[in-house]
Short mmCIF file of N, CA and C in Angstrom, two decimals:
data_model
loop_
_atom_site.label_atom_id
_atom_site.label_comp_id
_atom_site.label_asym_id
_atom_site.label_seq_id
_atom_site.Cartn_x
_atom_site.Cartn_y
_atom_site.Cartn_z
N MET A 1 -16.33 -7.00 -34.67
CA MET A 1 -16.79 -8.27 -34.16
C MET A 1 -15.71 -8.93 -33.30
N ILE A 2 -14.45 -8.85 -33.74
CA ILE A 2 -13.36 -9.44 -32.98
C ILE A 2 -13.23 -8.73 -31.63
N PHE A 3 -13.39 -7.39 -31.66
CA PHE A 3 -13.29 -6.62 -30.42
C PHE A 3 -14.35 -7.07 -29.42
N HIS A 4 -15.60 -7.31 -29.87
CA HIS A 4 -16.68 -7.72 -28.98
C HIS A 4 -16.38 -9.09 -28.36
N ARG A 5 -15.84 -10.01 -29.14
CA ARG A 5 -15.47 -11.33 -28.61
C ARG A 5 -14.36 -11.19 -27.58
N PHE A 6 -13.37 -10.34 -27.87
CA PHE A 6 -12.27 -10.11 -26.95
C PHE A 6 -12.79 -9.50 -25.64
N ALA A 7 -13.68 -8.51 -25.75
CA ALA A 7 -14.24 -7.87 -24.57
C ALA A 7 -15.06 -8.87 -23.75
N LEU A 8 -15.82 -9.72 -24.41
CA LEU A 8 -16.62 -10.73 -23.73
C LEU A 8 -15.71 -11.73 -23.02
N LEU A 9 -14.64 -12.14 -23.67
CA LEU A 9 -13.68 -13.06 -23.07
C LEU A 9 -13.02 -12.43 -21.83
N CYS A 10 -12.63 -11.16 -21.93
CA CYS A 10 -12.03 -10.46 -20.79
C CYS A 10 -13.00 -10.36 -19.62
N CYS A 11 -14.25 -10.04 -19.91
CA CYS A 11 -15.27 -9.95 -18.86
C CYS A 11 -15.49 -11.30 -18.18
N ALA A 12 -15.52 -12.36 -18.98
CA ALA A 12 -15.69 -13.70 -18.41
C ALA A 12 -14.52 -14.07 -17.52
N ALA A 13 -13.31 -13.74 -17.94
CA ALA A 13 -12.12 -14.03 -17.14
C ALA A 13 -12.14 -13.24 -15.83
N LEU A 14 -12.53 -11.98 -15.90
CA LEU A 14 -12.62 -11.15 -14.71
C LEU A 14 -13.68 -11.69 -13.75
N LEU A 15 -14.82 -12.07 -14.26
CA LEU A 15 -15.89 -12.61 -13.44
C LEU A 15 -15.44 -13.90 -12.75
N LEU A 16 -14.75 -14.76 -13.46
CA LEU A 16 -14.24 -16.00 -12.90
C LEU A 16 -13.24 -15.71 -11.78
N THR A 17 -12.37 -14.74 -12.00
CA THR A 17 -11.38 -14.37 -10.98
C THR A 17 -12.07 -13.83 -9.74
N LEU A 18 -13.04 -12.94 -9.91
CA LEU A 18 -13.76 -12.37 -8.77
C LEU A 18 -14.53 -13.43 -8.01
N THR A 19 -15.11 -14.39 -8.72
CA THR A 19 -15.84 -15.47 -8.08
C THR A 19 -14.92 -16.30 -7.22
N ARG A 20 -13.72 -16.61 -7.72
CA ARG A 20 -12.76 -17.39 -6.93
C ARG A 20 -12.34 -16.62 -5.69
N CYS A 21 -12.11 -15.32 -5.82
CA CYS A 21 -11.72 -14.51 -4.65
C CYS A 21 -12.84 -14.50 -3.62
N ALA A 22 -14.06 -14.36 -4.06
CA ALA A 22 -15.18 -14.27 -3.13
C ALA A 22 -15.42 -15.58 -2.41
N THR A 23 -15.15 -16.71 -3.05
CA THR A 23 -15.45 -17.98 -2.42
C THR A 23 -14.39 -18.41 -1.43
N SER A 24 -13.20 -17.79 -1.42
CA SER A 24 -12.19 -18.20 -0.46
C SER A 24 -12.65 -17.89 0.97
N LEU A 25 -13.33 -16.77 1.20
CA LEU A 25 -13.91 -16.49 2.50
C LEU A 25 -15.42 -16.70 2.47
N GLY A 26 -15.98 -16.85 1.30
CA GLY A 26 -17.42 -17.06 1.19
C GLY A 26 -17.86 -18.38 1.78
N ALA A 27 -16.93 -19.33 2.00
CA ALA A 27 -17.26 -20.62 2.55
C ALA A 27 -17.55 -20.53 4.05
N VAL A 28 -17.24 -19.40 4.67
CA VAL A 28 -17.47 -19.23 6.10
C VAL A 28 -18.93 -18.86 6.30
N SER A 29 -19.66 -19.73 6.98
CA SER A 29 -21.06 -19.43 7.25
C SER A 29 -21.15 -18.49 8.44
N LEU A 30 -22.17 -17.65 8.42
CA LEU A 30 -22.36 -16.70 9.51
C LEU A 30 -23.48 -17.17 10.43
N ARG A 31 -23.29 -16.99 11.72
CA ARG A 31 -24.31 -17.29 12.71
C ARG A 31 -25.34 -16.16 12.70
N PRO A 32 -26.50 -16.35 13.35
CA PRO A 32 -27.52 -15.30 13.36
C PRO A 32 -27.04 -13.96 13.91
N ASP A 33 -26.04 -13.96 14.83
CA ASP A 33 -25.57 -12.69 15.37
C ASP A 33 -24.49 -12.04 14.51
N GLY A 34 -24.14 -12.65 13.37
CA GLY A 34 -23.17 -12.07 12.45
C GLY A 34 -21.75 -12.55 12.66
N THR A 35 -21.53 -13.42 13.63
CA THR A 35 -20.19 -13.97 13.85
C THR A 35 -19.98 -15.17 12.94
N PRO A 36 -18.73 -15.47 12.58
CA PRO A 36 -18.47 -16.58 11.67
C PRO A 36 -18.67 -17.94 12.35
N GLY A 37 -19.13 -18.89 11.56
CA GLY A 37 -19.30 -20.25 12.05
C GLY A 37 -18.01 -21.04 11.98
N PRO A 38 -18.08 -22.34 12.26
CA PRO A 38 -16.90 -23.19 12.25
C PRO A 38 -16.24 -23.25 10.87
N GLU A 39 -14.93 -23.43 10.88
CA GLU A 39 -14.16 -23.50 9.63
C GLU A 39 -12.93 -24.37 9.90
N GLU A 40 -12.66 -25.30 9.01
CA GLU A 40 -11.50 -26.17 9.16
C GLU A 40 -10.23 -25.46 8.72
N CYS A 41 -9.14 -25.81 9.36
CA CYS A 41 -7.82 -25.32 8.97
C CYS A 41 -7.33 -26.21 7.82
N SER A 42 -6.77 -25.61 6.79
CA SER A 42 -6.32 -26.40 5.64
C SER A 42 -5.13 -27.29 5.99
N GLU A 43 -4.99 -28.36 5.28
CA GLU A 43 -3.85 -29.27 5.48
C GLU A 43 -2.54 -28.53 5.22
N GLU A 44 -2.55 -27.66 4.22
CA GLU A 44 -1.37 -26.85 3.90
C GLU A 44 -0.96 -25.98 5.09
N ALA A 45 -1.93 -25.36 5.75
CA ALA A 45 -1.64 -24.52 6.91
C ALA A 45 -1.13 -25.36 8.08
N ARG A 46 -1.72 -26.53 8.30
CA ARG A 46 -1.27 -27.41 9.38
C ARG A 46 0.18 -27.83 9.18
N LYS A 47 0.54 -28.15 7.95
CA LYS A 47 1.93 -28.54 7.66
C LYS A 47 2.88 -27.36 7.90
N ALA A 48 2.51 -26.19 7.40
CA ALA A 48 3.36 -25.01 7.55
C ALA A 48 3.55 -24.66 9.03
N MET A 49 2.48 -24.73 9.81
CA MET A 49 2.56 -24.43 11.23
C MET A 49 3.46 -25.44 11.94
N ASN A 50 3.39 -26.69 11.54
CA ASN A 50 4.25 -27.72 12.13
C ASN A 50 5.72 -27.43 11.84
N TYR A 51 6.03 -27.10 10.58
CA TYR A 51 7.41 -26.78 10.20
C TYR A 51 7.94 -25.57 10.97
N LEU A 52 7.06 -24.59 11.20
CA LEU A 52 7.47 -23.38 11.89
C LEU A 52 7.37 -23.50 13.42
N ARG A 53 7.03 -24.70 13.90
CA ARG A 53 6.93 -24.97 15.34
C ARG A 53 5.91 -24.04 16.00
N MET A 54 4.83 -23.84 15.28
CA MET A 54 3.72 -23.01 15.78
C MET A 54 2.58 -23.97 16.13
N PHE A 55 2.66 -24.55 17.32
CA PHE A 55 1.73 -25.59 17.72
C PHE A 55 0.46 -25.00 18.32
N VAL A 56 -0.63 -25.78 18.28
CA VAL A 56 -1.91 -25.34 18.82
C VAL A 56 -1.72 -24.89 20.26
N GLY A 57 -2.22 -23.71 20.57
CA GLY A 57 -2.10 -23.15 21.91
C GLY A 57 -0.94 -22.18 22.07
N GLU A 58 0.06 -22.23 21.14
CA GLU A 58 1.16 -21.27 21.20
C GLU A 58 0.56 -19.87 21.04
N ALA A 59 1.14 -18.90 21.72
CA ALA A 59 0.56 -17.56 21.69
C ALA A 59 1.64 -16.49 21.69
N ALA A 60 1.27 -15.31 21.24
CA ALA A 60 2.15 -14.13 21.24
C ALA A 60 1.24 -12.90 21.22
N TRP A 61 1.85 -11.73 21.39
CA TRP A 61 1.11 -10.47 21.32
C TRP A 61 1.16 -9.91 19.90
N VAL A 62 0.06 -9.30 19.48
CA VAL A 62 0.01 -8.61 18.19
C VAL A 62 -0.55 -7.21 18.38
N GLN A 63 -0.10 -6.33 17.51
CA GLN A 63 -0.77 -5.04 17.35
C GLN A 63 -1.90 -5.35 16.38
N ILE A 64 -3.13 -5.19 16.80
CA ILE A 64 -4.28 -5.67 16.03
C ILE A 64 -4.32 -5.09 14.62
N ASP A 65 -4.16 -3.80 14.49
CA ASP A 65 -4.21 -3.17 13.16
C ASP A 65 -2.88 -2.45 12.92
N ALA A 66 -2.18 -2.86 11.88
CA ALA A 66 -0.87 -2.27 11.57
C ALA A 66 -0.95 -0.77 11.34
N ASN A 67 -2.14 -0.26 11.05
CA ASN A 67 -2.30 1.17 10.77
C ASN A 67 -2.78 1.98 11.97
N GLN A 68 -3.04 1.32 13.10
CA GLN A 68 -3.54 2.02 14.29
C GLN A 68 -2.79 1.51 15.51
N SER A 69 -2.02 2.38 16.14
CA SER A 69 -1.23 1.93 17.29
C SER A 69 -1.70 2.49 18.62
N SER A 70 -2.56 3.49 18.60
CA SER A 70 -3.04 4.05 19.87
C SER A 70 -4.51 3.70 20.08
N SER A 71 -4.88 3.58 21.33
CA SER A 71 -6.26 3.17 21.66
C SER A 71 -7.14 4.40 21.82
N PRO A 72 -8.44 4.30 21.60
CA PRO A 72 -9.13 3.14 21.06
C PRO A 72 -8.90 3.01 19.55
N ILE A 73 -9.18 1.82 19.03
CA ILE A 73 -9.05 1.60 17.59
C ILE A 73 -10.42 1.27 17.00
N THR A 74 -10.55 1.51 15.71
CA THR A 74 -11.78 1.20 14.99
C THR A 74 -11.48 0.12 13.98
N LEU A 75 -12.22 -0.98 14.05
CA LEU A 75 -12.08 -2.06 13.08
C LEU A 75 -13.34 -2.14 12.23
N TYR A 76 -13.14 -2.56 10.98
CA TYR A 76 -14.24 -2.71 10.03
C TYR A 76 -14.31 -4.16 9.57
N ASN A 77 -15.49 -4.60 9.18
CA ASN A 77 -15.63 -5.93 8.60
C ASN A 77 -14.70 -6.05 7.40
N GLY A 78 -13.97 -7.14 7.30
CA GLY A 78 -13.14 -7.36 6.13
C GLY A 78 -11.70 -7.69 6.47
N PRO A 79 -10.81 -7.52 5.50
CA PRO A 79 -9.40 -7.91 5.66
C PRO A 79 -8.69 -7.06 6.72
N LEU A 80 -7.66 -7.68 7.32
CA LEU A 80 -6.91 -7.02 8.38
C LEU A 80 -5.44 -7.42 8.29
N GLU A 81 -4.56 -6.46 8.55
CA GLU A 81 -3.13 -6.71 8.67
C GLU A 81 -2.71 -6.36 10.09
N SER A 82 -2.15 -7.34 10.80
CA SER A 82 -1.67 -7.16 12.17
C SER A 82 -0.16 -7.31 12.20
N VAL A 83 0.47 -6.83 13.28
CA VAL A 83 1.91 -6.90 13.45
C VAL A 83 2.23 -7.76 14.66
N LEU A 84 3.02 -8.80 14.44
CA LEU A 84 3.44 -9.68 15.53
C LEU A 84 4.46 -8.94 16.39
N GLU A 85 4.21 -8.86 17.70
CA GLU A 85 5.11 -8.15 18.62
C GLU A 85 6.13 -9.08 19.27
N ASP A 86 5.83 -10.36 19.35
CA ASP A 86 6.72 -11.37 19.94
C ASP A 86 6.93 -12.48 18.91
N ASN A 87 8.05 -13.19 19.02
CA ASN A 87 8.26 -14.35 18.16
C ASN A 87 7.19 -15.39 18.45
N LEU A 88 6.80 -16.10 17.42
CA LEU A 88 5.79 -17.16 17.54
C LEU A 88 6.34 -18.37 16.82
N GLY A 89 6.80 -19.37 17.57
CA GLY A 89 7.52 -20.47 16.96
C GLY A 89 8.76 -19.92 16.29
N LEU A 90 8.98 -20.31 15.05
CA LEU A 90 10.13 -19.80 14.29
C LEU A 90 9.81 -18.52 13.52
N LEU A 91 8.58 -18.04 13.65
CA LEU A 91 8.18 -16.79 13.00
C LEU A 91 8.61 -15.63 13.88
N GLU A 92 9.51 -14.80 13.35
CA GLU A 92 10.08 -13.71 14.14
C GLU A 92 9.28 -12.42 14.01
N ALA A 93 9.16 -11.72 15.14
CA ALA A 93 8.54 -10.39 15.15
C ALA A 93 9.49 -9.43 14.43
N PRO A 94 8.97 -8.46 13.74
CA PRO A 94 7.60 -8.02 13.56
C PRO A 94 6.95 -8.55 12.28
N ALA A 95 6.80 -9.84 12.18
CA ALA A 95 6.12 -10.44 11.02
C ALA A 95 4.71 -9.87 10.91
N ARG A 96 4.16 -9.93 9.73
CA ARG A 96 2.78 -9.48 9.49
C ARG A 96 1.87 -10.69 9.48
N LEU A 97 0.68 -10.53 10.06
CA LEU A 97 -0.37 -11.55 10.02
C LEU A 97 -1.54 -10.98 9.25
N TYR A 98 -2.06 -11.77 8.33
CA TYR A 98 -3.17 -11.33 7.50
C TYR A 98 -4.39 -12.17 7.80
N GLY A 99 -5.51 -11.50 8.03
CA GLY A 99 -6.71 -12.22 8.39
C GLY A 99 -7.96 -11.47 8.01
N HIS A 100 -9.01 -11.79 8.73
CA HIS A 100 -10.33 -11.23 8.44
C HIS A 100 -11.01 -10.89 9.76
N VAL A 101 -11.74 -9.78 9.77
CA VAL A 101 -12.46 -9.30 10.95
C VAL A 101 -13.96 -9.40 10.70
N TRP A 102 -14.67 -9.86 11.73
CA TRP A 102 -16.13 -9.83 11.73
C TRP A 102 -16.56 -9.01 12.94
N THR A 103 -17.43 -8.04 12.74
CA THR A 103 -17.85 -7.16 13.82
C THR A 103 -19.32 -7.34 14.17
N GLY A 104 -19.97 -8.37 13.66
CA GLY A 104 -21.42 -8.53 13.81
C GLY A 104 -21.92 -8.85 15.20
N GLY A 105 -21.17 -9.56 15.98
CA GLY A 105 -21.64 -9.95 17.31
C GLY A 105 -21.22 -8.96 18.38
N PRO A 106 -21.38 -9.35 19.64
CA PRO A 106 -21.01 -8.46 20.74
C PRO A 106 -19.50 -8.28 20.88
N GLN A 107 -18.75 -9.23 20.35
CA GLN A 107 -17.28 -9.17 20.36
C GLN A 107 -16.77 -9.23 18.92
N VAL A 108 -15.61 -8.69 18.73
CA VAL A 108 -14.94 -8.78 17.44
C VAL A 108 -14.39 -10.20 17.29
N VAL A 109 -14.50 -10.76 16.11
CA VAL A 109 -13.87 -12.05 15.80
C VAL A 109 -12.80 -11.79 14.75
N ILE A 110 -11.57 -12.21 15.05
CA ILE A 110 -10.46 -12.05 14.12
C ILE A 110 -9.84 -13.42 13.89
N ARG A 111 -9.79 -13.82 12.63
CA ARG A 111 -9.14 -15.07 12.23
C ARG A 111 -7.99 -14.73 11.30
N TYR A 112 -6.84 -15.36 11.56
CA TYR A 112 -5.66 -15.14 10.72
C TYR A 112 -5.44 -16.35 9.83
N TYR A 113 -5.16 -16.08 8.54
CA TYR A 113 -4.99 -17.13 7.54
C TYR A 113 -3.58 -17.17 6.94
N GLU A 114 -2.81 -16.08 7.06
CA GLU A 114 -1.47 -16.04 6.46
C GLU A 114 -0.53 -15.23 7.34
N ALA A 115 0.76 -15.59 7.24
CA ALA A 115 1.81 -14.82 7.91
C ALA A 115 2.88 -14.48 6.89
N GLN A 116 3.42 -13.27 6.99
CA GLN A 116 4.51 -12.83 6.12
C GLN A 116 5.75 -12.68 6.98
N PRO A 117 6.75 -13.59 6.83
CA PRO A 117 7.98 -13.46 7.61
C PRO A 117 8.65 -12.11 7.38
N VAL A 118 9.24 -11.57 8.44
CA VAL A 118 9.84 -10.24 8.39
C VAL A 118 11.05 -10.20 7.47
N LYS A 119 11.74 -11.31 7.32
CA LYS A 119 12.95 -11.32 6.49
C LYS A 119 12.66 -11.72 5.05
N GLY A 120 11.42 -11.65 4.64
CA GLY A 120 11.06 -11.91 3.26
C GLY A 120 10.61 -13.33 3.03
N GLY A 121 10.50 -13.68 1.77
CA GLY A 121 9.99 -15.00 1.41
C GLY A 121 8.50 -14.93 1.15
N ASN A 122 7.94 -16.08 0.88
CA ASN A 122 6.52 -16.17 0.57
C ASN A 122 5.67 -16.11 1.83
N LYS A 123 4.41 -15.70 1.66
CA LYS A 123 3.47 -15.77 2.76
C LYS A 123 3.26 -17.24 3.11
N VAL A 124 3.00 -17.49 4.39
CA VAL A 124 2.84 -18.84 4.91
C VAL A 124 1.40 -19.00 5.40
N PRO A 125 0.72 -20.07 5.00
CA PRO A 125 -0.64 -20.27 5.50
C PRO A 125 -0.61 -20.67 6.98
N ILE A 126 -1.50 -20.09 7.77
CA ILE A 126 -1.61 -20.40 9.19
C ILE A 126 -3.08 -20.42 9.59
N CYS A 127 -3.33 -20.86 10.81
CA CYS A 127 -4.66 -20.75 11.42
C CYS A 127 -4.45 -20.22 12.82
N ALA A 128 -4.95 -19.02 13.08
CA ALA A 128 -4.79 -18.39 14.39
C ALA A 128 -5.97 -17.46 14.64
N VAL A 129 -6.20 -17.17 15.91
CA VAL A 129 -7.27 -16.25 16.29
C VAL A 129 -6.73 -15.22 17.27
N ALA A 130 -7.35 -14.06 17.30
CA ALA A 130 -7.02 -13.03 18.28
C ALA A 130 -7.95 -13.21 19.47
N ARG A 131 -7.36 -13.10 20.67
CA ARG A 131 -8.15 -13.25 21.89
C ARG A 131 -7.60 -12.34 22.98
N LEU A 132 -8.48 -11.91 23.83
CA LEU A 132 -8.11 -11.25 25.09
C LEU A 132 -9.08 -11.77 26.14
N GLY A 133 -8.60 -11.96 27.34
CA GLY A 133 -9.45 -12.45 28.42
C GLY A 133 -10.43 -11.39 28.89
N MET A 134 -11.43 -11.84 29.63
CA MET A 134 -12.40 -10.97 30.29
C MET A 134 -13.13 -10.03 29.33
N GLY A 135 -13.45 -10.52 28.13
CA GLY A 135 -14.27 -9.76 27.19
C GLY A 135 -13.63 -8.52 26.62
N GLN A 136 -12.30 -8.47 26.57
CA GLN A 136 -11.65 -7.25 26.13
C GLN A 136 -11.66 -7.06 24.62
N LEU A 137 -12.14 -8.01 23.87
CA LEU A 137 -12.38 -7.76 22.44
C LEU A 137 -13.85 -7.39 22.23
N ARG A 138 -14.52 -7.10 23.33
CA ARG A 138 -15.91 -6.66 23.27
C ARG A 138 -15.97 -5.26 22.70
N LYS A 139 -16.94 -5.04 21.81
CA LYS A 139 -17.10 -3.73 21.18
C LYS A 139 -17.58 -2.71 22.20
N LEU A 140 -17.09 -1.51 22.05
CA LEU A 140 -17.59 -0.42 22.89
C LEU A 140 -19.02 -0.07 22.46
N PRO A 141 -19.86 0.38 23.37
CA PRO A 141 -21.27 0.65 23.05
C PRO A 141 -21.48 1.64 21.90
N GLU A 142 -20.55 2.56 21.70
CA GLU A 142 -20.72 3.56 20.63
C GLU A 142 -20.33 3.04 19.24
N SER A 143 -20.02 1.73 19.13
CA SER A 143 -19.69 1.14 17.82
C SER A 143 -20.91 1.18 16.91
N LYS A 144 -20.68 1.58 15.68
CA LYS A 144 -21.76 1.63 14.68
C LYS A 144 -21.82 0.29 13.94
N PRO A 145 -22.94 -0.03 13.28
CA PRO A 145 -23.03 -1.29 12.53
C PRO A 145 -21.90 -1.40 11.50
N GLY A 146 -21.29 -2.58 11.43
CA GLY A 146 -20.19 -2.82 10.48
C GLY A 146 -18.84 -2.37 11.00
N THR A 147 -18.82 -1.80 12.22
CA THR A 147 -17.56 -1.36 12.82
C THR A 147 -17.49 -1.84 14.26
N ALA A 148 -16.29 -1.77 14.81
CA ALA A 148 -16.10 -2.09 16.22
C ALA A 148 -15.05 -1.16 16.79
N LEU A 149 -15.40 -0.45 17.84
CA LEU A 149 -14.44 0.33 18.59
C LEU A 149 -13.94 -0.55 19.73
N LEU A 150 -12.60 -0.66 19.85
CA LEU A 150 -12.00 -1.47 20.91
C LEU A 150 -11.14 -0.60 21.81
N ASP A 151 -11.15 -0.92 23.10
CA ASP A 151 -10.33 -0.20 24.07
C ASP A 151 -8.84 -0.43 23.86
N SER A 152 -8.48 -1.60 23.38
CA SER A 152 -7.06 -1.97 23.28
C SER A 152 -6.63 -2.11 21.83
N SER A 153 -5.41 -1.69 21.54
CA SER A 153 -4.86 -1.87 20.19
C SER A 153 -4.04 -3.16 20.10
N ARG A 154 -3.95 -3.89 21.21
CA ARG A 154 -3.19 -5.15 21.26
C ARG A 154 -4.10 -6.31 21.64
N ALA A 155 -3.68 -7.51 21.23
CA ALA A 155 -4.40 -8.72 21.62
C ALA A 155 -3.42 -9.87 21.59
N GLY A 156 -3.84 -10.98 22.16
CA GLY A 156 -3.07 -12.20 22.04
C GLY A 156 -3.48 -12.91 20.77
N VAL A 157 -2.52 -13.52 20.09
CA VAL A 157 -2.85 -14.35 18.93
C VAL A 157 -2.51 -15.78 19.32
N PHE A 158 -3.46 -16.69 19.10
CA PHE A 158 -3.32 -18.08 19.50
C PHE A 158 -3.44 -18.98 18.28
N MET A 159 -2.54 -19.94 18.17
CA MET A 159 -2.58 -20.90 17.08
C MET A 159 -3.71 -21.90 17.34
N VAL A 160 -4.44 -22.26 16.30
CA VAL A 160 -5.54 -23.22 16.41
C VAL A 160 -5.46 -24.24 15.28
N ASP A 161 -6.17 -25.36 15.45
CA ASP A 161 -6.20 -26.36 14.37
C ASP A 161 -7.50 -26.30 13.58
N SER A 162 -8.45 -25.52 14.08
CA SER A 162 -9.70 -25.22 13.35
C SER A 162 -10.32 -24.01 14.02
N PHE A 163 -11.23 -23.38 13.30
CA PHE A 163 -11.93 -22.22 13.84
C PHE A 163 -13.31 -22.68 14.30
N ARG A 164 -13.67 -22.29 15.50
CA ARG A 164 -14.95 -22.76 16.08
C ARG A 164 -15.93 -21.62 16.25
#
């Protein structure tokens, strides 16, 4: 009987943990084409970006996927780790940027939520997006559902105060 109560308690704790993980990105509503809707930048991220002198509009180059350096690259819906190629404010390259990819629309949408300084320390909350001009984050026609083939393995990362 004690074992069953313990097992039930463990299952409840696991379910609660999974629910919290799912709701951190679950708050992002999706548009009909599968792209993410508007999302506010947290106050914590705004403060961290201010301290690191990463102001709205500041930009740098990133390697989109830390695991793929040659073009074309394949991205999947879900978490992403990118590598900063240039310094961004006080964040020195090759810091890691952690975010999320959505491949539902005609273009890939990448939002970054955290940065890991190269010299260690804790992850820092941020708000940034990946962009390239002239539709260069547009998926190649041979992309399958849930994936995106891109011509370039690099993109610009731009600091934002909210996601639109």
